[in-house]
Short mmCIF file of C-alpha atoms in Angstrom, two decimals:
data_model
loop_
_atom_site.label_atom_id
_atom_site.label_comp_id
_atom_site.label_asym_id
_atom_site.label_seq_id
_atom_site.Cartn_x
_atom_site.Cartn_y
_atom_site.Cartn_z
CA MET Y 1 43.51 7.80 -60.93
CA ALA Y 2 39.62 8.73 -60.03
CA PHE Y 3 38.48 6.55 -63.19
CA TRP Y 4 39.77 3.62 -62.21
CA THR Y 5 39.59 4.35 -58.47
CA ALA Y 6 35.95 6.10 -58.55
CA LEU Y 7 37.64 8.36 -55.49
CA PRO Y 8 37.70 11.81 -55.13
CA TRP Y 9 41.53 12.11 -56.57
CA VAL Y 10 40.64 15.20 -58.41
CA PHE Y 11 38.65 18.25 -56.80
CA PRO Y 12 38.43 21.65 -57.67
CA SER Y 13 41.02 23.27 -56.02
CA LEU Y 14 43.61 20.90 -57.37
CA GLY Y 15 43.17 22.75 -60.58
CA PRO Y 16 44.83 26.06 -59.47
CA THR Y 17 47.42 24.25 -57.19
CA ALA Y 18 48.43 22.20 -60.71
CA PHE Y 19 48.14 25.53 -63.04
CA LEU Y 20 50.30 27.43 -60.22
CA ALA Y 21 52.82 24.69 -59.99
CA PHE Y 22 53.86 24.68 -63.72
CA VAL Y 23 52.85 28.58 -64.28
CA ALA Y 24 54.73 29.49 -60.95
CA PRO Y 25 57.30 26.97 -60.09
CA THR Y 26 60.10 28.91 -58.38
CA ALA Y 27 57.13 31.53 -56.81
CA PRO Y 28 57.84 30.60 -52.77
CA ALA Y 29 53.83 29.35 -52.37
CA ASN Y 30 54.18 27.02 -54.54
CA HIS Y 31 57.41 24.94 -52.88
CA PRO Y 32 56.18 22.24 -52.37
CA ARG Y 33 56.40 22.05 -48.52
CA ARG Y 34 54.44 24.58 -48.15
CA VAL Y 35 51.50 23.32 -50.91
CA LEU Y 36 51.13 20.29 -48.98
CA VAL Y 37 50.89 21.40 -45.62
CA ALA Y 38 48.71 23.96 -46.48
CA HIS Y 39 46.20 21.78 -48.10
CA GLY Y 40 46.90 18.91 -45.20
CA VAL Y 41 45.77 22.79 -42.64
CA ALA Y 42 42.91 23.14 -44.93
CA VAL Y 43 41.36 20.09 -44.50
CA LEU Y 44 41.85 19.58 -41.31
CA SER Y 45 40.40 23.12 -40.53
CA GLY Y 46 37.36 22.27 -42.37
CA ALA Y 47 36.92 18.96 -41.18
CA ALA Y 48 37.02 20.11 -37.73
CA ALA Y 49 34.38 22.75 -38.70
CA LEU Y 50 32.25 20.21 -39.23
CA HIS Y 51 32.49 19.03 -36.17
CA LEU Y 52 32.58 22.30 -34.25
CA PHE Y 53 29.27 23.33 -35.67
CA GLY Y 54 27.41 20.52 -35.52
CA VAL Y 55 27.31 19.85 -39.51
CA THR Y 56 28.59 16.25 -39.91
CA ASP Y 57 25.10 14.62 -41.24
CA VAL Y 58 24.07 17.47 -42.65
CA PRO Y 59 23.74 17.39 -46.31
CA ALA Y 60 26.50 19.91 -48.36
CA VAL Y 61 25.58 22.84 -49.40
CA LEU Y 62 26.08 25.56 -51.75
CA THR Y 63 22.90 28.01 -52.03
CA ARG Y 64 20.78 29.12 -49.09
CA LEU Y 65 23.56 28.60 -45.91
CA ASP Y 66 22.02 28.28 -42.98
CA LEU Y 67 23.97 29.47 -39.81
CA ALA Y 68 25.82 26.68 -38.86
CA HIS Y 69 27.15 25.71 -42.58
CA LEU Y 70 28.34 29.92 -42.27
CA GLY Y 71 29.67 29.43 -38.90
CA ALA Y 72 31.87 26.53 -40.81
CA VAL Y 73 33.04 28.02 -43.31
CA THR Y 74 34.29 31.13 -42.03
CA PHE Y 75 35.97 29.23 -39.19
CA ALA Y 76 37.88 26.90 -41.81
CA LEU Y 77 38.66 29.68 -43.37
CA ALA Y 78 40.20 31.51 -40.61
CA ALA Y 79 41.53 28.55 -38.88
CA THR Y 80 43.12 27.67 -42.38
CA GLY Y 81 43.98 31.24 -43.13
CA GLY Y 82 45.56 31.86 -39.77
CA LEU Y 83 47.67 28.32 -39.72
CA THR Y 84 48.73 28.46 -43.11
CA VAL Y 85 50.28 32.01 -42.29
CA LEU Y 86 51.97 30.91 -38.49
CA LEU Y 87 53.49 27.34 -40.71
CA ASP Y 88 54.92 29.82 -42.93
CA ALA Y 89 52.96 27.94 -45.36
CA GLU Y 90 50.62 30.31 -47.69
CA HIS Y 91 48.85 28.49 -50.70
CA ALA Y 92 46.09 30.80 -52.05
CA PRO Y 93 44.02 27.11 -53.38
CA ALA Y 94 44.01 25.35 -50.44
CA GLY Y 95 40.92 28.54 -49.11
CA ALA Y 96 39.41 26.46 -51.80
CA THR Y 97 40.19 22.78 -50.19
CA THR Y 98 38.95 24.05 -46.74
CA LEU Y 99 35.57 25.54 -48.67
CA ILE Y 100 34.98 22.23 -50.04
CA VAL Y 101 35.46 20.46 -46.36
CA ALA Y 102 33.48 22.95 -44.73
CA LEU Y 103 30.78 22.58 -46.97
CA GLY Y 104 30.81 19.18 -47.24
CA LEU Y 105 31.38 18.46 -50.63
CA ILE Y 106 33.99 15.76 -49.04
CA ARG Y 107 33.81 14.94 -45.59
CA ASP Y 108 34.41 10.77 -45.40
CA PRO Y 109 37.74 10.13 -43.24
CA ARG Y 110 39.02 8.26 -45.94
CA ASP Y 111 38.28 11.12 -48.81
CA LEU Y 112 39.70 13.61 -46.66
CA ALA Y 113 42.82 11.90 -46.96
CA LEU Y 114 43.02 11.06 -50.70
CA VAL Y 115 42.76 14.81 -50.62
CA GLU Y 116 46.08 14.98 -49.10
CA ALA Y 117 47.32 12.05 -51.30
CA ALA Y 118 46.27 13.76 -54.29
CA VAL Y 119 48.13 17.12 -54.01
CA LEU Y 120 51.31 14.50 -52.81
CA VAL Y 121 50.66 12.98 -56.32
CA LEU Y 122 50.62 16.18 -58.23
CA VAL Y 123 54.27 17.86 -55.61
CA LEU Y 124 55.70 14.33 -56.46
CA VAL Y 125 54.87 15.19 -60.46
CA CYS Y 126 56.05 18.25 -60.63
CA ALA Y 127 59.29 17.13 -59.14
CA GLY Y 128 59.73 14.86 -61.50
CA LEU Y 129 58.79 16.18 -64.44
CA ARG Y 130 61.52 19.48 -63.32
CA ARG Y 131 64.10 16.25 -62.27
CA LEU Y 132 63.85 15.45 -65.90
CA GLY Y 133 64.11 18.64 -67.77
CA LEU Y 134 60.17 18.72 -69.05
CA ALA Y 135 59.32 21.85 -66.50
CA GLN Y 136 61.08 24.36 -67.00
CA PRO Y 137 60.74 27.73 -64.54
CA ALA Y 138 58.98 30.62 -66.60
CA PRO Y 139 61.34 33.02 -67.67
CA PRO Y 140 60.39 36.72 -65.24
CA GLN Y 141 58.37 38.57 -66.37
CA THR Y 142 57.97 42.47 -65.79
CA CYS Y 143 54.27 44.97 -66.39
CA PRO Y 144 54.20 47.09 -68.80
#
């Protein structure tokens, strides 16, 4: 879909979300509700941080973090962590989603909605594969 639409259907935190969905589908953190809620909280927290710290129109940063972006990142991570715990929706890759947004890498409202849509598509694909018997939970492993 990203290829055909030239829209951000693929973003860095979708990779670990997909990886966890396939290697540990029965882990509590990979439950579809947790995945959807956590990424939704991350998008909203990151967007709120951009507005609160006045960096909605400032170019995205990855190096030489200014104080406003540092505040936005700190707020977004704290809000995402706190809210996902309160909502029983802990999902580590959402921390990356909130950074992507708070750093200004994805900020257009349409693209922010698309992030959540991409997560939903991934969740639906994983559910479909499990229903078809094409994705079986990995057997439990013990550490040596």
